[in-house]
Short mmCIF file of C-alpha atoms and ligand atoms in Angstrom, two decimals:
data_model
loop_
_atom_site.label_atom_id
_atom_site.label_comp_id
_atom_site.label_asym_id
_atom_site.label_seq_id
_atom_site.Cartn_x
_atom_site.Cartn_y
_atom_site.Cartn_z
CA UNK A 80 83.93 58.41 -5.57
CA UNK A 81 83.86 61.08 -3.13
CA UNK A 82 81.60 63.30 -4.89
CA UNK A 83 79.19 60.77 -6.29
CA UNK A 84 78.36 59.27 -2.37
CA UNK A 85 77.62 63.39 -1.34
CA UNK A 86 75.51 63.84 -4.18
CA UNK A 87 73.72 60.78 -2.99
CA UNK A 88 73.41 61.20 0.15
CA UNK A 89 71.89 65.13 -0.70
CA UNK A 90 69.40 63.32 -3.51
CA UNK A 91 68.29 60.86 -0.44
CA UNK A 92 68.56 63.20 2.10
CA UNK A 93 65.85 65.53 0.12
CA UNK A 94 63.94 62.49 -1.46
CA UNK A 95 59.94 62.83 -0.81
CA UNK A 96 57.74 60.14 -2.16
CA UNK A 97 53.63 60.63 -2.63
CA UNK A 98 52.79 56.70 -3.24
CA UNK A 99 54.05 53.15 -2.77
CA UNK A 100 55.17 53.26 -6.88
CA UNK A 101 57.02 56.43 -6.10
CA UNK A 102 58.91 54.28 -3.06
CA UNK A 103 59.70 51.30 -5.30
CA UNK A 104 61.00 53.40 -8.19
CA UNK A 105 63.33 55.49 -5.96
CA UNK A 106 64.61 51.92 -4.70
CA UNK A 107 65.02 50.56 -7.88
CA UNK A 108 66.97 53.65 -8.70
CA UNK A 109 69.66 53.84 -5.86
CA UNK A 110 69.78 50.17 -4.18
CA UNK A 111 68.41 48.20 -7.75
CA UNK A 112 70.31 45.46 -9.28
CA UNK A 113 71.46 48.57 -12.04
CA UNK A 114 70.66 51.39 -9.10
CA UNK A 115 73.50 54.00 -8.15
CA UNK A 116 74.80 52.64 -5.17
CA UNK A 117 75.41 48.96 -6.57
CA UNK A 118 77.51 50.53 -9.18
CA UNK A 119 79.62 52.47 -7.04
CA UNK A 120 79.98 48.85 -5.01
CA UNK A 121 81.22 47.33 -8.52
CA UNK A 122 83.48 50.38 -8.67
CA UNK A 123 84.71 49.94 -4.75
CA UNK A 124 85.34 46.29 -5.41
CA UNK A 125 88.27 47.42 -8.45
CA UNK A 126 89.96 49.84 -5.49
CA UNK A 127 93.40 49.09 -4.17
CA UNK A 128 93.33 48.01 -0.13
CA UNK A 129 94.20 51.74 0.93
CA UNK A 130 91.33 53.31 -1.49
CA UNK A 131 89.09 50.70 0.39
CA UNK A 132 89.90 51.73 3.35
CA UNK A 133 89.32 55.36 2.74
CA UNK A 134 85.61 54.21 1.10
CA UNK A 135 84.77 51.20 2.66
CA UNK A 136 82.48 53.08 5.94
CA UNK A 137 81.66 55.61 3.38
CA UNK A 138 79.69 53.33 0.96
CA UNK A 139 78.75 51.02 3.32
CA UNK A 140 77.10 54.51 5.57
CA UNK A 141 75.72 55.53 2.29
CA UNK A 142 74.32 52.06 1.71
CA UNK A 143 72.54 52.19 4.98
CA UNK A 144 70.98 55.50 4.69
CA UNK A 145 69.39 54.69 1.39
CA UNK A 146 68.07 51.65 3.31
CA UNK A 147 66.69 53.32 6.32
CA UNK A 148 65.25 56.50 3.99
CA UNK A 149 63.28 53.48 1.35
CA UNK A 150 61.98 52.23 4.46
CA UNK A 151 60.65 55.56 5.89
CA UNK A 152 59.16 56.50 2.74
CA UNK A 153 57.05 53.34 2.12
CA UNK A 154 55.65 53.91 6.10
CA UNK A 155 54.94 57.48 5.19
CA UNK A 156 53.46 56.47 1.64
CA UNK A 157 49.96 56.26 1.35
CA UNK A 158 48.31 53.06 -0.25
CA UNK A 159 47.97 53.27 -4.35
CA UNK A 160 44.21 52.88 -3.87
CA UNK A 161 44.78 56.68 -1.96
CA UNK A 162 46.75 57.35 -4.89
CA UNK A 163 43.66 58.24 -7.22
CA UNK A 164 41.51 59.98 -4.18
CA UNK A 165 42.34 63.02 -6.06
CA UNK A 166 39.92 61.50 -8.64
CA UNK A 167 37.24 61.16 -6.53
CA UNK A 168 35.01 64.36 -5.37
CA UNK A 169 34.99 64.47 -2.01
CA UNK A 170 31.82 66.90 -1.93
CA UNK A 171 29.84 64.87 -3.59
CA UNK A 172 26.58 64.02 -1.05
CA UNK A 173 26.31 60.61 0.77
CA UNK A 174 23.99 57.69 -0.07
CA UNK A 175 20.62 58.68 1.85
CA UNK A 176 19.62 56.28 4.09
CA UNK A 177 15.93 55.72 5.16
CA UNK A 178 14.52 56.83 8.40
CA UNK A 179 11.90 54.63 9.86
CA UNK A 180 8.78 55.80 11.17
CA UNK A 181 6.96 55.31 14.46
CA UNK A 182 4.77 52.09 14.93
CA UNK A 183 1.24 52.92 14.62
CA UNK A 184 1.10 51.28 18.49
CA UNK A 185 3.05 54.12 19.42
CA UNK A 186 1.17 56.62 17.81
CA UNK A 187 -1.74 56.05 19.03
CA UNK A 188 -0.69 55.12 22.51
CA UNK A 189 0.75 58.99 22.24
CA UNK A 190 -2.21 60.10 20.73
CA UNK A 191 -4.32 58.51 24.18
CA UNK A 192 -2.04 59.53 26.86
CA UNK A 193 -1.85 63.30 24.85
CA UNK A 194 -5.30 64.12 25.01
CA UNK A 195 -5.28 62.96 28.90
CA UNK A 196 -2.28 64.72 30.23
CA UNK A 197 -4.07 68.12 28.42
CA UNK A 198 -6.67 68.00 30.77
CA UNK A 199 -4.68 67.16 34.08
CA UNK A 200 -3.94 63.55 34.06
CA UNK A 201 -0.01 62.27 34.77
CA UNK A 202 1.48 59.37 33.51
CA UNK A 203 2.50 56.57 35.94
CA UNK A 204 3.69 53.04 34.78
CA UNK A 205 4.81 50.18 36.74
CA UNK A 206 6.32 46.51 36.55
CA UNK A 207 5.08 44.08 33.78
CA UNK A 208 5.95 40.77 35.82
CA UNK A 209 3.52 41.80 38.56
CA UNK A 210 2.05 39.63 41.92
CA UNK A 211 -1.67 38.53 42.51
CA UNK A 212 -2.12 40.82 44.89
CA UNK A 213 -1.50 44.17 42.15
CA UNK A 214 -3.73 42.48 39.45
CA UNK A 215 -6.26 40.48 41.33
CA UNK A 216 -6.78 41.07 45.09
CA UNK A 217 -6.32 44.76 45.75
CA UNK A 218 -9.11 45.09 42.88
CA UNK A 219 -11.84 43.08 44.58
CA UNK A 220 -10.84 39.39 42.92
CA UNK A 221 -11.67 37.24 46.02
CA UNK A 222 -9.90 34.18 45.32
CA UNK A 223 -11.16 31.42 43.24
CA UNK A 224 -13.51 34.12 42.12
CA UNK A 225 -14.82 33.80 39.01
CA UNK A 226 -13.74 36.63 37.47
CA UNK A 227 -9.95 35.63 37.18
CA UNK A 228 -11.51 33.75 34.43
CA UNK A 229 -12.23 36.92 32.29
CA UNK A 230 -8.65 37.27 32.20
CA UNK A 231 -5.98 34.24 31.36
CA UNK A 232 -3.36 34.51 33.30
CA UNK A 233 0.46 33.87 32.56
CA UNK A 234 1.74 32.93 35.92
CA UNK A 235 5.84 33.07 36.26
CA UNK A 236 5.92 31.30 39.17
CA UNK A 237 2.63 29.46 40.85
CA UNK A 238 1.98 27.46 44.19
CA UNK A 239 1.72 29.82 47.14
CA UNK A 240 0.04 32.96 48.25
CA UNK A 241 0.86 35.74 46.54
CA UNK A 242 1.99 34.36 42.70
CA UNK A 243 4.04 36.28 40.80
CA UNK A 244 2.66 36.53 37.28
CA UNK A 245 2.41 39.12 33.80
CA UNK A 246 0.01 41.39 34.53
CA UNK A 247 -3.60 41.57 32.61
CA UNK A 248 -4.16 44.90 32.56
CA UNK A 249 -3.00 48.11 34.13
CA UNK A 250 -4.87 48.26 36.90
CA UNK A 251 -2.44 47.21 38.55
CA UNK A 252 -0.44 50.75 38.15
CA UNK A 253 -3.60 52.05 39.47
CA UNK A 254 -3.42 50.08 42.67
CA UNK A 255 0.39 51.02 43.32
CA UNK A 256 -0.71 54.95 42.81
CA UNK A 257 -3.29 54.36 45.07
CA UNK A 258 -1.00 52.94 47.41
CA UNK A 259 1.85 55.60 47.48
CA UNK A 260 0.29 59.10 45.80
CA UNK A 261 -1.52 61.60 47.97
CA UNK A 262 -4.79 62.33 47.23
CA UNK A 263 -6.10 64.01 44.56
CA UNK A 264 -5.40 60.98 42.10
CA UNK A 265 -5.52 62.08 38.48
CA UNK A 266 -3.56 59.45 36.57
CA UNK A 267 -3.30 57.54 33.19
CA UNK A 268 -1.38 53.83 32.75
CA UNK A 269 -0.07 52.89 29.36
CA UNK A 270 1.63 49.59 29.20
CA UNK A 271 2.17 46.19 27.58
CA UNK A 272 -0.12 43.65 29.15
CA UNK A 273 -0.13 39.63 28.72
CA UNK A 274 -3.29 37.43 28.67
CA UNK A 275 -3.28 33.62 27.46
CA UNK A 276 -5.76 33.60 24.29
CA UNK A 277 -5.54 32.45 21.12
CA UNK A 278 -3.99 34.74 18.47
CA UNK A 279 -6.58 35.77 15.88
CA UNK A 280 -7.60 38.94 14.09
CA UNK A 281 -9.30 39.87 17.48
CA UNK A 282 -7.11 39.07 20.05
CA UNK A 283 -3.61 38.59 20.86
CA UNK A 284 -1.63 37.27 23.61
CA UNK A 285 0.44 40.94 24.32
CA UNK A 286 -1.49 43.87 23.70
CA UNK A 287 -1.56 47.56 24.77
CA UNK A 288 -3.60 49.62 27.63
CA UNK A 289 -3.99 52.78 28.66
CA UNK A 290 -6.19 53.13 31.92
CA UNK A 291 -7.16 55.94 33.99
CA UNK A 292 -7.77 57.11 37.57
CA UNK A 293 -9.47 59.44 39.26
CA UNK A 294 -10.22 60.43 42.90
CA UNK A 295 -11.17 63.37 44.54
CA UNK A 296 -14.05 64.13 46.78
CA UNK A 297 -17.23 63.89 45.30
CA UNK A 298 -16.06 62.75 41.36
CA UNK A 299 -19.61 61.21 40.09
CA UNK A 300 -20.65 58.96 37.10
CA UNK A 301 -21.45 62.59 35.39
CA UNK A 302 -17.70 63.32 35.51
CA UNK A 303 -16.77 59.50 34.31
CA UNK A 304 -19.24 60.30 31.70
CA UNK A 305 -17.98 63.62 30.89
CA UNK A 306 -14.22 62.32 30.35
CA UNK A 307 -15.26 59.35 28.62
CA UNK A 308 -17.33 61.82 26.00
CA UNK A 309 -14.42 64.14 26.05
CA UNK A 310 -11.49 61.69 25.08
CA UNK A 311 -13.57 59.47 22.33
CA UNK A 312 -14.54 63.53 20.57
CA UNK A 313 -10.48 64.40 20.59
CA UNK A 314 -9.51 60.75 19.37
CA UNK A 315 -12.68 60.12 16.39
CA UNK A 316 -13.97 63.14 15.73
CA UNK A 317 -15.83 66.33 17.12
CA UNK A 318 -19.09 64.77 16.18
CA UNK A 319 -18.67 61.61 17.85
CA UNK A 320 -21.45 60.46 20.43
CA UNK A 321 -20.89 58.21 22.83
CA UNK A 322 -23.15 54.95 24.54
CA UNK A 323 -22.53 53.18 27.79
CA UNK A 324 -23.73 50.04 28.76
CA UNK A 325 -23.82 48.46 31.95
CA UNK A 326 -21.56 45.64 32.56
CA UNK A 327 -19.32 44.49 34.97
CA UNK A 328 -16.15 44.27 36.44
CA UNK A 329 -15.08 43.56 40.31
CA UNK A 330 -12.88 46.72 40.68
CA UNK A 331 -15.86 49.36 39.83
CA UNK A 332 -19.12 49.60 40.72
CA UNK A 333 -21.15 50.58 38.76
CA UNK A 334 -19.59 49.56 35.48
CA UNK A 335 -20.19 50.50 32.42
CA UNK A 336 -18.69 49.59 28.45
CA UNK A 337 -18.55 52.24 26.08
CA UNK A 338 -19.42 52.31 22.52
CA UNK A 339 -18.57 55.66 19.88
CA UNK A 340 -20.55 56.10 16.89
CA UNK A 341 -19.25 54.53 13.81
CA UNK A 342 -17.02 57.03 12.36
CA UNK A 343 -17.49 54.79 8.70
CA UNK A 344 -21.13 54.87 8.48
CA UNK A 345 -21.97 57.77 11.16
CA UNK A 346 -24.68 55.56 12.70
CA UNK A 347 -26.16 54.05 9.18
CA UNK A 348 -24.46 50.79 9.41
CA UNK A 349 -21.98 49.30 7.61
CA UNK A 350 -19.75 46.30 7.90
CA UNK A 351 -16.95 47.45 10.14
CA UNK A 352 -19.79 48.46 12.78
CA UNK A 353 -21.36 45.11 11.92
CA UNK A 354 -24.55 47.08 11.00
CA UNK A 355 -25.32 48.69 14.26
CA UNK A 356 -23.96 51.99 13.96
CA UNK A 357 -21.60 51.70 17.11
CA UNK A 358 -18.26 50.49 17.46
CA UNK A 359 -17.05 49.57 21.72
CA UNK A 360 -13.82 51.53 22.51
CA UNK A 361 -13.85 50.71 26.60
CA UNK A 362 -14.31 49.80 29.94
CA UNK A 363 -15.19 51.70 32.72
CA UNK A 364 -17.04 52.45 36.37
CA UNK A 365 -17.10 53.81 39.86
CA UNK A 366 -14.18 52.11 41.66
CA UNK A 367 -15.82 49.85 43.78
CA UNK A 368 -15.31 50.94 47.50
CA UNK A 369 -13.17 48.15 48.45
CA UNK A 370 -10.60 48.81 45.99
CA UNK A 371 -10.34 52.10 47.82
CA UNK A 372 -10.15 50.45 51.15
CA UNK A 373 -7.78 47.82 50.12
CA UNK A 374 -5.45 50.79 49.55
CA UNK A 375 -6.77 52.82 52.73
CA UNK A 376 -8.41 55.40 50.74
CA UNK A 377 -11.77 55.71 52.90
CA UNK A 378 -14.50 55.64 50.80
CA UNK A 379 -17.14 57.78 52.72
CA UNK A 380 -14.67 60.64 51.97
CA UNK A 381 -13.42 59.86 48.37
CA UNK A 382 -14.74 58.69 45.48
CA UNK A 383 -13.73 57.90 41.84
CA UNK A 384 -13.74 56.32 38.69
CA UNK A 385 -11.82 54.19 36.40
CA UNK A 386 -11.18 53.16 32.59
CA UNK A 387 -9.71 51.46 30.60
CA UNK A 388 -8.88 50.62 26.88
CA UNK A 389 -7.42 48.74 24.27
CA UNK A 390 -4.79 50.32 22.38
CA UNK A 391 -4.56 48.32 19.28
CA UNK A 392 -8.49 48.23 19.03
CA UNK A 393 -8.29 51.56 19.31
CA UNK A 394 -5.84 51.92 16.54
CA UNK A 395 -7.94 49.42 14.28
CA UNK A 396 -11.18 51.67 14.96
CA UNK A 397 -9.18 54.71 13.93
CA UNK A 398 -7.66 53.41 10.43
CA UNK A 399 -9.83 50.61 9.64
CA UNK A 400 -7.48 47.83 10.20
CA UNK A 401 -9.54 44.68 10.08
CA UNK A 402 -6.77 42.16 11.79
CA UNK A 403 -4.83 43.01 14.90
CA UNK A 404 -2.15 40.54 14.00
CA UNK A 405 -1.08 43.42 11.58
CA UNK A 406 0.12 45.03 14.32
CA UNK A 407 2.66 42.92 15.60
CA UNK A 408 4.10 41.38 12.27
CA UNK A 409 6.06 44.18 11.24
CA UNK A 410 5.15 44.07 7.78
CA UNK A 411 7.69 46.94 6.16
CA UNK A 412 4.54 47.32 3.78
CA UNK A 413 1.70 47.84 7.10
CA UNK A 414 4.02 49.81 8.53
CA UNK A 415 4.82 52.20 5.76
CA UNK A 416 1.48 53.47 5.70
CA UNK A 417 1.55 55.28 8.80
CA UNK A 418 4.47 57.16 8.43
CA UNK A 419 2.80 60.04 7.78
CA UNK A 420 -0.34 59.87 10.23
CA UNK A 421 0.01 62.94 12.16
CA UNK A 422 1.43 62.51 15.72
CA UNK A 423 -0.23 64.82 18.20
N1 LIG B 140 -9.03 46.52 33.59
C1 LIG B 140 -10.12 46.31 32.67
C2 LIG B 140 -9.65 45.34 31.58
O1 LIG B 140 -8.47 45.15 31.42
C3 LIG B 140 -10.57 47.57 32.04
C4 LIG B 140 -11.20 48.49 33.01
C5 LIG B 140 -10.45 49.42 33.68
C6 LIG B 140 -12.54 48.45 33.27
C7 LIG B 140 -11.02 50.27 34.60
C8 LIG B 140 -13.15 49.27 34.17
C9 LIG B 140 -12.38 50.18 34.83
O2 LIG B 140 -10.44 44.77 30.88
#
């Protein structure tokens, strides 16, 4: 009896098991109805009262090891599913999973504020919930004027001076450089802006801008002119041309919108030109004096100009896109198609 619980207790003592079935069978084989130690029990229970009492701690120590050992092994054990890992290659490469690609928004937004910041111009943004003052007064919209009609306002909250609302354009980044940059001004705006129209292939209730500023001492229309004639070459084209016709807006005077030859038809007509050979891009002018007052710029000193732009009608000049609701449906299929356009 002696001998068989030392062998035992050696065999558990050195006992290793790889998986759960390993644990079980090594149970089965010592503490089993048929295992090891219940037969040396049956034995024990044949023993006189002194041979018990010389075994009885022994077996029942043995029992207990084999007990506490089982139950180390199955926490040590690793599942059965682990079991067949050595089946499985472990260098075998991962599923792929696709990257996404930038919106065509963004690219072209990129592609606008690029070809500006090459030639001088910083970026400056500012807040998209913006007050009457930012968007309307500060750029020569008297009150009740009639040109807060041009753009429909979302107002956030509405019954006393100075309402806050989503800004309409811009312009109103323009007014807060004014307002806190020293002069020289060089900068371009690109932002989200809100107006309240109807969605359709032409317009949309959130769009895209990118505006610009300039003011220095004696900036001209030839320089507005210039820069205008410069950007619309790097964004359509080294043989594009450019027309400006006079228009108007409150915060520049003179003002001017800008047209760029078709780049379909080159000036022959076709349908996306609507058969006159030029497609508008912008809006742009002098700033009006006042605005530069309204920010204590003094406008015997300084002058400048402004402009501004559409980025999805940009983007629909560019690739031909004939509805701007494309643009904000997110259509995996629209979408695809740009993920290769070049991003400068
Ligand atoms: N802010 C004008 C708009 O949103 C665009 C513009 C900017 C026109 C600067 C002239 C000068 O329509």
């Amino acid at each position: 009896m002696k001998e068989a619980i030392d062998r035992l207790l050696e065999e558990l003592s050195g006992l290793s098991c790889k998986t759960q079935k390993e644990v079980e069978e090594a149970r089965v084989r010592f503490l089993g109805k048929k295992g090891e130690i219940t037969r040396l029990f049956d034995e024990f229970r044949s023993f006189d009262k002194d041979m018990k009492r010389e075994f009885g701690s022994k077996i029942n120590a043995l029992k207990n090891a084999a007990v506490a050992k089982i139950e180390e092994l199955r926490s040590q054990a690793g599942s059965d599913d682990e079991a067949g890992a050595s089946t499985q290659d472990l260098s075998m490469p991962g599923d792929q999973f696709e990257l996404g690609s930038r919106h065509p928004v963004s690219i072209v937004r990129q592609q606008i504020v690029d070809i500006f910041r090459k030639v001088g111009y910083e970026v400056a943004e500012g807040p998209e919930i913006e007050d009457d003052y930012h968007v309307f007064e500060a750029l020569n919209f008297p009150p009740n004027h009639p040109a807060r009609d041009m753009q429909d306002t979302f107002f956030v909250s509405a019954g006393h001076l100075n309402p806050l609302l989503l800004r309409t354009h811009t312009s109103s980044v323009q007014v807060r450089t004014m307002e806190k940059m020293g002069l020289p001004i060089r900068v371009i705006c690109p932002g989200r802006v809100f107006r309240n129209e109807a969605i359709s292939a032409r317009a949309h209730c959130i769009f895209h801008q990118v505006e610009g500023l300039y003011i220095d001492k004696g900036v001209t229309f030839a320089d507005l002119k210039q820069a205008i004639l410069m950007f619309a070459r790097e964004m359509f084209g080294p043989e594009t041309s450019i027309r400006m016709r006079p228009s108007y807006f409150p915060f520049t005077e003179p003002s001017s919108e800008v047209d760029v030859s078709c780049n379909i038809c080159h000036g022959k007509g076709c349908n996306i030109c609507k058969g006159t050979g030029w497609l508008e891009i912008l809006g742009c002018g002098m700033v009006d004096p006042n605005v530069l007052k309204a920010s204590g710029i003094d406008p015997n000193v300084y002058s400048g100009f402004a402009f501004g732009m559409g980025v999805e009608r940009i983007a629909m000049l560019k690739w031909q896109v004939n509805d701007l609701r494309h643009y904000f449906e997110n259509d995996i299929r629209f979408l695809r198609e740009f993920s290769t356009a070049v991003e400068v």
